[in-house]
């Protein structure tokens, strides 16, 4: 069972990354920091006769990496009550991959994965983060991926997440489940 973590945060060692590291502590995982890659926004060509143009960025290399894993962890801060922009940008590009002849089995391959979401926000995230979790659920339902769970933590200033005992317990429980 191999695991990849997709980090959507822009702050090094931010609260979401700290909480995610509690989950993956002692596990062998591939960590992918989306902020360190160029991922161009999608230009919607789903219905254009010419289809999607080739884009010279890092997106396909990330897809190639995640397709090798059984479990994906989407780790994102809660920005304006949703996932981070870079995380959304990455997922938006799945529309292109679904039409890409280099990935004819993308949806089938994704449907064989289990996924988790770890998110941290500062404004009552256990309630206000739920629409984002629902958004992820719809995304995973569409692609056929098994959504096995999520952790919502509370933290705004650096390292505030360590004060959220409920989230830390949930992280430990998920770590044990992934072992």
JSON list of C-alpha atoms in Angstrom, two decimals:
[
{"chain": "A", "resi": 1, "resn": "UNK", "atom": "CA", "xyz": [0.00, 0.00, 0.00]},
{"chain": "A", "resi": 2, "resn": "UNK", "atom": "CA", "xyz": [1.70, 3.19, -1.15]},
{"chain": "A", "resi": 3, "resn": "UNK", "atom": "CA", "xyz": [0.73, 6.69, -0.13]},
{"chain": "A", "resi": 4, "resn": "UNK", "atom": "CA", "xyz": [1.15, 10.11, -1.72]},
{"chain": "A", "resi": 5, "resn": "UNK", "atom": "CA", "xyz": [0.41, 13.41, 0.00]},
{"chain": "A", "resi": 6, "resn": "UNK", "atom": "CA", "xyz": [-0.56, 16.42, -2.09]},
{"chain": "A", "resi": 7, "resn": "UNK", "atom": "CA", "xyz": [0.14, 19.57, -0.10]},
{"chain": "A", "resi": 8, "resn": "UNK", "atom": "CA", "xyz": [-1.90, 22.58, -1.19]},
{"chain": "A", "resi": 9, "resn": "UNK", "atom": "CA", "xyz": [-0.56, 25.12, 1.27]},
{"chain": "A", "resi": 10, "resn": "UNK", "atom": "CA", "xyz": [1.57, 28.12, 0.45]},
{"chain": "A", "resi": 11, "resn": "UNK", "atom": "CA", "xyz": [3.18, 28.58, 3.87]},
{"chain": "A", "resi": 12, "resn": "UNK", "atom": "CA", "xyz": [6.14, 26.29, 4.67]},
{"chain": "A", "resi": 13, "resn": "UNK", "atom": "CA", "xyz": [5.38, 24.21, 7.77]},
{"chain": "A", "resi": 14, "resn": "UNK", "atom": "CA", "xyz": [1.89, 25.67, 7.98]},
{"chain": "A", "resi": 15, "resn": "UNK", "atom": "CA", "xyz": [-0.77, 24.25, 10.27]},
{"chain": "A", "resi": 16, "resn": "UNK", "atom": "CA", "xyz": [-2.14, 21.86, 7.65]},
{"chain": "A", "resi": 17, "resn": "UNK", "atom": "CA", "xyz": [1.31, 20.52, 6.90]},
{"chain": "A", "resi": 18, "resn": "UNK", "atom": "CA", "xyz": [2.01, 20.08, 10.64]},
{"chain": "A", "resi": 19, "resn": "UNK", "atom": "CA", "xyz": [-1.22, 18.13, 11.11]},
{"chain": "A", "resi": 20, "resn": "UNK", "atom": "CA", "xyz": [-0.57, 16.03, 8.02]},
{"chain": "A", "resi": 21, "resn": "UNK", "atom": "CA", "xyz": [2.91, 15.19, 9.25]},
{"chain": "A", "resi": 22, "resn": "UNK", "atom": "CA", "xyz": [1.32, 13.82, 12.45]},
{"chain": "A", "resi": 23, "resn": "UNK", "atom": "CA", "xyz": [-0.70, 11.47, 10.24]},
{"chain": "A", "resi": 24, "resn": "UNK", "atom": "CA", "xyz": [2.23, 10.27, 8.13]},
{"chain": "A", "resi": 25, "resn": "UNK", "atom": "CA", "xyz": [4.82, 10.10, 10.92]},
{"chain": "A", "resi": 26, "resn": "UNK", "atom": "CA", "xyz": [6.72, 6.82, 10.57]},
{"chain": "A", "resi": 27, "resn": "UNK", "atom": "CA", "xyz": [5.03, 5.93, 7.26]},
{"chain": "A", "resi": 28, "resn": "UNK", "atom": "CA", "xyz": [6.69, 5.76, 3.88]},
{"chain": "A", "resi": 29, "resn": "UNK", "atom": "CA", "xyz": [4.99, 8.37, 1.70]},
{"chain": "A", "resi": 30, "resn": "UNK", "atom": "CA", "xyz": [5.72, 10.47, -1.35]},
{"chain": "A", "resi": 31, "resn": "UNK", "atom": "CA", "xyz": [5.20, 14.14, -0.51]},
{"chain": "A", "resi": 32, "resn": "UNK", "atom": "CA", "xyz": [4.24, 16.47, -3.35]},
{"chain": "A", "resi": 33, "resn": "UNK", "atom": "CA", "xyz": [4.19, 20.20, -2.64]},
{"chain": "A", "resi": 34, "resn": "UNK", "atom": "CA", "xyz": [1.98, 21.78, -5.28]},
{"chain": "A", "resi": 35, "resn": "UNK", "atom": "CA", "xyz": [3.42, 25.25, -4.51]},
{"chain": "A", "resi": 36, "resn": "UNK", "atom": "CA", "xyz": [6.80, 24.04, -5.80]},
{"chain": "A", "resi": 37, "resn": "UNK", "atom": "CA", "xyz": [5.38, 23.23, -9.24]},
{"chain": "A", "resi": 38, "resn": "UNK", "atom": "CA", "xyz": [4.06, 25.24, -12.14]},
{"chain": "A", "resi": 39, "resn": "UNK", "atom": "CA", "xyz": [0.46, 24.22, -12.77]},
{"chain": "A", "resi": 40, "resn": "UNK", "atom": "CA", "xyz": [-1.21, 26.41, -15.34]},
{"chain": "A", "resi": 41, "resn": "UNK", "atom": "CA", "xyz": [-4.94, 27.07, -14.96]},
{"chain": "A", "resi": 42, "resn": "UNK", "atom": "CA", "xyz": [-7.24, 25.12, -17.21]},
{"chain": "A", "resi": 43, "resn": "UNK", "atom": "CA", "xyz": [-8.49, 26.61, -20.43]},
{"chain": "A", "resi": 44, "resn": "UNK", "atom": "CA", "xyz": [-11.74, 24.73, -20.93]},
{"chain": "A", "resi": 45, "resn": "UNK", "atom": "CA", "xyz": [-11.63, 23.04, -24.30]},
{"chain": "A", "resi": 46, "resn": "UNK", "atom": "CA", "xyz": [-13.83, 20.05, -23.43]},
{"chain": "A", "resi": 47, "resn": "UNK", "atom": "CA", "xyz": [-16.26, 20.88, -26.22]},
{"chain": "A", "resi": 48, "resn": "UNK", "atom": "CA", "xyz": [-13.87, 22.45, -28.70]},
{"chain": "A", "resi": 49, "resn": "UNK", "atom": "CA", "xyz": [-13.24, 20.52, -31.89]},
{"chain": "A", "resi": 50, "resn": "UNK", "atom": "CA", "xyz": [-9.46, 20.83, -31.46]},
{"chain": "A", "resi": 51, "resn": "UNK", "atom": "CA", "xyz": [-9.61, 19.66, -27.84]},
{"chain": "A", "resi": 52, "resn": "UNK", "atom": "CA", "xyz": [-7.17, 20.64, -25.14]},
{"chain": "A", "resi": 53, "resn": "UNK", "atom": "CA", "xyz": [-3.81, 22.01, -26.23]},
{"chain": "A", "resi": 54, "resn": "UNK", "atom": "CA", "xyz": [-0.58, 20.58, -24.85]},
{"chain": "A", "resi": 55, "resn": "UNK", "atom": "CA", "xyz": [0.55, 22.65, -21.85]},
{"chain": "A", "resi": 56, "resn": "UNK", "atom": "CA", "xyz": [4.20, 22.90, -20.92]},
{"chain": "A", "resi": 57, "resn": "UNK", "atom": "CA", "xyz": [4.05, 22.82, -17.12]},
{"chain": "A", "resi": 58, "resn": "UNK", "atom": "CA", "xyz": [4.52, 20.34, -14.25]},
{"chain": "A", "resi": 59, "resn": "UNK", "atom": "CA", "xyz": [0.95, 19.05, -14.08]},
{"chain": "A", "resi": 60, "resn": "UNK", "atom": "CA", "xyz": [1.43, 15.79, -16.01]},
{"chain": "A", "resi": 61, "resn": "UNK", "atom": "CA", "xyz": [4.52, 14.88, -13.99]},
{"chain": "A", "resi": 62, "resn": "UNK", "atom": "CA", "xyz": [2.42, 15.16, -10.82]},
{"chain": "A", "resi": 63, "resn": "UNK", "atom": "CA", "xyz": [-0.35, 13.03, -12.33]},
{"chain": "A", "resi": 64, "resn": "UNK", "atom": "CA", "xyz": [2.26, 10.41, -13.27]},
{"chain": "A", "resi": 65, "resn": "UNK", "atom": "CA", "xyz": [3.47, 10.38, -9.66]},
{"chain": "A", "resi": 66, "resn": "UNK", "atom": "CA", "xyz": [0.05, 10.10, -7.99]},
{"chain": "A", "resi": 67, "resn": "UNK", "atom": "CA", "xyz": [-1.16, 7.35, -10.32]},
{"chain": "A", "resi": 68, "resn": "UNK", "atom": "CA", "xyz": [1.53, 5.10, -8.86]},
{"chain": "A", "resi": 69, "resn": "UNK", "atom": "CA", "xyz": [-0.02, 5.19, -5.38]},
{"chain": "A", "resi": 70, "resn": "UNK", "atom": "CA", "xyz": [-2.93, 3.39, -3.72]},
{"chain": "A", "resi": 71, "resn": "UNK", "atom": "CA", "xyz": [-3.81, 6.11, -1.22]},
{"chain": "A", "resi": 72, "resn": "UNK", "atom": "CA", "xyz": [-3.86, 9.87, -1.77]},
{"chain": "A", "resi": 73, "resn": "UNK", "atom": "CA", "xyz": [-4.01, 12.44, 1.00]},
{"chain": "A", "resi": 74, "resn": "UNK", "atom": "CA", "xyz": [-5.17, 15.90, -0.06]},
{"chain": "A", "resi": 75, "resn": "UNK", "atom": "CA", "xyz": [-3.73, 18.32, 2.50]},
{"chain": "A", "resi": 76, "resn": "UNK", "atom": "CA", "xyz": [-5.03, 21.86, 2.15]},
{"chain": "A", "resi": 77, "resn": "UNK", "atom": "CA", "xyz": [-5.52, 24.89, 4.31]},
{"chain": "A", "resi": 78, "resn": "UNK", "atom": "CA", "xyz": [-9.04, 26.24, 4.28]},
{"chain": "A", "resi": 79, "resn": "UNK", "atom": "CA", "xyz": [-8.87, 29.46, 2.29]},
{"chain": "A", "resi": 80, "resn": "UNK", "atom": "CA", "xyz": [-12.07, 31.46, 2.13]},
{"chain": "A", "resi": 81, "resn": "UNK", "atom": "CA", "xyz": [-14.10, 28.39, 3.12]},
{"chain": "A", "resi": 82, "resn": "UNK", "atom": "CA", "xyz": [-12.67, 26.18, 0.39]},
{"chain": "A", "resi": 83, "resn": "UNK", "atom": "CA", "xyz": [-9.51, 24.39, -0.66]},
{"chain": "A", "resi": 84, "resn": "UNK", "atom": "CA", "xyz": [-6.46, 26.41, -1.60]},
{"chain": "A", "resi": 85, "resn": "UNK", "atom": "CA", "xyz": [-6.31, 27.89, -5.09]},
{"chain": "A", "resi": 86, "resn": "UNK", "atom": "CA", "xyz": [-3.40, 25.72, -6.17]},
{"chain": "A", "resi": 87, "resn": "UNK", "atom": "CA", "xyz": [-5.21, 22.57, -5.03]},
{"chain": "A", "resi": 88, "resn": "UNK", "atom": "CA", "xyz": [-8.34, 23.61, -6.93]},
{"chain": "A", "resi": 89, "resn": "UNK", "atom": "CA", "xyz": [-6.24, 24.50, -9.97]},
{"chain": "A", "resi": 90, "resn": "UNK", "atom": "CA", "xyz": [-4.69, 21.01, -9.88]},
{"chain": "A", "resi": 91, "resn": "UNK", "atom": "CA", "xyz": [-8.07, 19.30, -9.62]},
{"chain": "A", "resi": 92, "resn": "UNK", "atom": "CA", "xyz": [-9.58, 21.52, -12.34]},
{"chain": "A", "resi": 93, "resn": "UNK", "atom": "CA", "xyz": [-6.98, 20.14, -14.73]},
{"chain": "A", "resi": 94, "resn": "UNK", "atom": "CA", "xyz": [-8.44, 16.64, -14.24]},
{"chain": "A", "resi": 95, "resn": "UNK", "atom": "CA", "xyz": [-11.00, 17.70, -16.88]},
{"chain": "A", "resi": 96, "resn": "UNK", "atom": "CA", "xyz": [-8.14, 17.87, -19.33]},
{"chain": "A", "resi": 97, "resn": "UNK", "atom": "CA", "xyz": [-6.66, 14.54, -18.20]},
{"chain": "A", "resi": 98, "resn": "UNK", "atom": "CA", "xyz": [-10.02, 12.83, -18.67]},
{"chain": "A", "resi": 99, "resn": "UNK", "atom": "CA", "xyz": [-9.76, 13.74, -22.38]},
{"chain": "A", "resi": 100, "resn": "UNK", "atom": "CA", "xyz": [-6.00, 13.17, -22.74]},
{"chain": "A", "resi": 101, "resn": "UNK", "atom": "CA", "xyz": [-5.08, 10.19, -24.95]},
{"chain": "A", "resi": 102, "resn": "UNK", "atom": "CA", "xyz": [-1.89, 9.75, -22.86]},
{"chain": "A", "resi": 103, "resn": "UNK", "atom": "CA", "xyz": [-4.14, 8.86, -19.91]},
{"chain": "A", "resi": 104, "resn": "UNK", "atom": "CA", "xyz": [-6.90, 6.69, -21.43]},
{"chain": "A", "resi": 105, "resn": "UNK", "atom": "CA", "xyz": [-7.52, 4.95, -18.09]},
{"chain": "A", "resi": 106, "resn": "UNK", "atom": "CA", "xyz": [-7.26, 7.97, -15.80]},
{"chain": "A", "resi": 107, "resn": "UNK", "atom": "CA", "xyz": [-10.75, 7.65, -14.35]},
{"chain": "A", "resi": 108, "resn": "UNK", "atom": "CA", "xyz": [-10.40, 3.89, -13.90]},
{"chain": "A", "resi": 109, "resn": "UNK", "atom": "CA", "xyz": [-7.00, 4.30, -12.24]},
{"chain": "A", "resi": 110, "resn": "UNK", "atom": "CA", "xyz": [-8.33, 7.00, -9.91]},
{"chain": "A", "resi": 111, "resn": "UNK", "atom": "CA", "xyz": [-11.35, 4.84, -9.05]},
{"chain": "A", "resi": 112, "resn": "UNK", "atom": "CA", "xyz": [-9.01, 2.25, -7.57]},
{"chain": "A", "resi": 113, "resn": "UNK", "atom": "CA", "xyz": [-7.59, 4.69, -5.03]},
{"chain": "A", "resi": 114, "resn": "UNK", "atom": "CA", "xyz": [-8.60, 5.56, -1.50]},
{"chain": "A", "resi": 115, "resn": "UNK", "atom": "CA", "xyz": [-8.42, 9.22, -0.55]},
{"chain": "A", "resi": 116, "resn": "UNK", "atom": "CA", "xyz": [-8.38, 11.34, 2.59]},
{"chain": "A", "resi": 117, "resn": "UNK", "atom": "CA", "xyz": [-8.58, 15.08, 3.11]},
{"chain": "A", "resi": 118, "resn": "UNK", "atom": "CA", "xyz": [-6.76, 16.95, 5.86]},
{"chain": "A", "resi": 119, "resn": "UNK", "atom": "CA", "xyz": [-7.63, 20.62, 6.21]},
{"chain": "A", "resi": 120, "resn": "UNK", "atom": "CA", "xyz": [-7.00, 23.32, 8.77]},
{"chain": "A", "resi": 121, "resn": "UNK", "atom": "CA", "xyz": [-8.68, 26.70, 9.07]},
{"chain": "A", "resi": 122, "resn": "UNK", "atom": "CA", "xyz": [-9.11, 29.42, 11.64]},
{"chain": "A", "resi": 123, "resn": "UNK", "atom": "CA", "xyz": [-12.80, 30.27, 11.55]},
{"chain": "A", "resi": 124, "resn": "UNK", "atom": "CA", "xyz": [-14.77, 27.40, 13.09]},
{"chain": "A", "resi": 125, "resn": "UNK", "atom": "CA", "xyz": [-13.50, 24.89, 10.48]},
{"chain": "A", "resi": 126, "resn": "UNK", "atom": "CA", "xyz": [-15.44, 21.94, 11.87]},
{"chain": "A", "resi": 127, "resn": "UNK", "atom": "CA", "xyz": [-18.60, 23.66, 10.66]},
{"chain": "A", "resi": 128, "resn": "UNK", "atom": "CA", "xyz": [-17.47, 26.13, 8.01]},
{"chain": "A", "resi": 129, "resn": "UNK", "atom": "CA", "xyz": [-15.10, 23.60, 6.42]},
{"chain": "A", "resi": 130, "resn": "UNK", "atom": "CA", "xyz": [-17.92, 21.11, 5.74]},
{"chain": "A", "resi": 131, "resn": "UNK", "atom": "CA", "xyz": [-18.94, 22.65, 2.38]},
{"chain": "A", "resi": 132, "resn": "UNK", "atom": "CA", "xyz": [-15.34, 22.11, 1.23]},
{"chain": "A", "resi": 133, "resn": "UNK", "atom": "CA", "xyz": [-15.50, 18.49, 2.38]},
{"chain": "A", "resi": 134, "resn": "UNK", "atom": "CA", "xyz": [-18.75, 18.13, 0.45]},
{"chain": "A", "resi": 135, "resn": "UNK", "atom": "CA", "xyz": [-17.03, 19.61, -2.60]},
{"chain": "A", "resi": 136, "resn": "UNK", "atom": "CA", "xyz": [-14.26, 16.99, -2.29]},
{"chain": "A", "resi": 137, "resn": "UNK", "atom": "CA", "xyz": [-16.94, 14.30, -1.91]},
{"chain": "A", "resi": 138, "resn": "UNK", "atom": "CA", "xyz": [-18.59, 15.37, -5.17]},
{"chain": "A", "resi": 139, "resn": "UNK", "atom": "CA", "xyz": [-15.22, 15.45, -6.93]},
{"chain": "A", "resi": 140, "resn": "UNK", "atom": "CA", "xyz": [-14.32, 11.97, -5.70]},
{"chain": "A", "resi": 141, "resn": "UNK", "atom": "CA", "xyz": [-17.79, 10.64, -6.51]},
{"chain": "A", "resi": 142, "resn": "UNK", "atom": "CA", "xyz": [-17.48, 11.92, -10.06]},
{"chain": "A", "resi": 143, "resn": "UNK", "atom": "CA", "xyz": [-14.07, 10.37, -10.59]},
{"chain": "A", "resi": 144, "resn": "UNK", "atom": "CA", "xyz": [-15.10, 7.17, -8.78]},
{"chain": "A", "resi": 145, "resn": "UNK", "atom": "CA", "xyz": [-12.52, 7.44, -6.02]},
{"chain": "A", "resi": 146, "resn": "UNK", "atom": "CA", "xyz": [-13.26, 6.04, -2.57]},
{"chain": "A", "resi": 147, "resn": "UNK", "atom": "CA", "xyz": [-13.36, 8.89, -0.03]},
{"chain": "A", "resi": 148, "resn": "UNK", "atom": "CA", "xyz": [-12.34, 7.21, 3.22]},
{"chain": "A", "resi": 149, "resn": "UNK", "atom": "CA", "xyz": [-12.36, 10.18, 5.55]},
{"chain": "A", "resi": 150, "resn": "UNK", "atom": "CA", "xyz": [-11.20, 13.61, 6.54]},
{"chain": "A", "resi": 151, "resn": "UNK", "atom": "CA", "xyz": [-9.78, 15.60, 9.41]},
{"chain": "A", "resi": 152, "resn": "UNK", "atom": "CA", "xyz": [-10.69, 19.23, 9.99]},
{"chain": "A", "resi": 153, "resn": "UNK", "atom": "CA", "xyz": [-8.43, 21.08, 12.37]},
{"chain": "A", "resi": 154, "resn": "UNK", "atom": "CA", "xyz": [-8.47, 24.55, 13.85]},
{"chain": "A", "resi": 155, "resn": "UNK", "atom": "CA", "xyz": [-5.47, 26.85, 13.58]},
{"chain": "A", "resi": 156, "resn": "UNK", "atom": "CA", "xyz": [-4.71, 30.24, 12.12]},
{"chain": "A", "resi": 157, "resn": "UNK", "atom": "CA", "xyz": [-1.39, 31.55, 13.39]},
{"chain": "A", "resi": 158, "resn": "UNK", "atom": "CA", "xyz": [1.73, 29.38, 12.92]},
{"chain": "A", "resi": 159, "resn": "UNK", "atom": "CA", "xyz": [1.69, 26.18, 15.01]},
{"chain": "A", "resi": 160, "resn": "UNK", "atom": "CA", "xyz": [-1.77, 26.86, 16.44]},
{"chain": "A", "resi": 161, "resn": "UNK", "atom": "CA", "xyz": [-2.87, 23.42, 15.28]},
{"chain": "A", "resi": 162, "resn": "UNK", "atom": "CA", "xyz": [-0.97, 21.82, 18.17]},
{"chain": "A", "resi": 163, "resn": "UNK", "atom": "CA", "xyz": [-3.64, 23.27, 20.48]},
{"chain": "A", "resi": 164, "resn": "UNK", "atom": "CA", "xyz": [-6.44, 21.38, 18.69]},
{"chain": "A", "resi": 165, "resn": "UNK", "atom": "CA", "xyz": [-6.41, 18.16, 20.71]},
{"chain": "A", "resi": 166, "resn": "UNK", "atom": "CA", "xyz": [-9.39, 16.72, 18.82]},
{"chain": "A", "resi": 167, "resn": "UNK", "atom": "CA", "xyz": [-7.58, 17.06, 15.49]},
{"chain": "A", "resi": 168, "resn": "UNK", "atom": "CA", "xyz": [-4.38, 15.59, 16.95]},
{"chain": "A", "resi": 169, "resn": "UNK", "atom": "CA", "xyz": [-6.28, 12.53, 18.21]},
{"chain": "A", "resi": 170, "resn": "UNK", "atom": "CA", "xyz": [-7.93, 12.13, 14.80]},
{"chain": "A", "resi": 171, "resn": "UNK", "atom": "CA", "xyz": [-4.49, 12.38, 13.16]},
{"chain": "A", "resi": 172, "resn": "UNK", "atom": "CA", "xyz": [-3.14, 9.64, 15.41]},
{"chain": "A", "resi": 173, "resn": "UNK", "atom": "CA", "xyz": [-6.14, 7.42, 14.65]},
{"chain": "A", "resi": 174, "resn": "UNK", "atom": "CA", "xyz": [-5.66, 7.89, 10.91]},
{"chain": "A", "resi": 175, "resn": "UNK", "atom": "CA", "xyz": [-1.92, 7.18, 11.22]},
{"chain": "A", "resi": 176, "resn": "UNK", "atom": "CA", "xyz": [-2.68, 3.86, 12.93]},
{"chain": "A", "resi": 177, "resn": "UNK", "atom": "CA", "xyz": [-5.24, 3.02, 10.25]},
{"chain": "A", "resi": 178, "resn": "UNK", "atom": "CA", "xyz": [-2.68, 3.67, 7.49]},
{"chain": "A", "resi": 179, "resn": "UNK", "atom": "CA", "xyz": [0.06, 1.56, 9.09]}
]
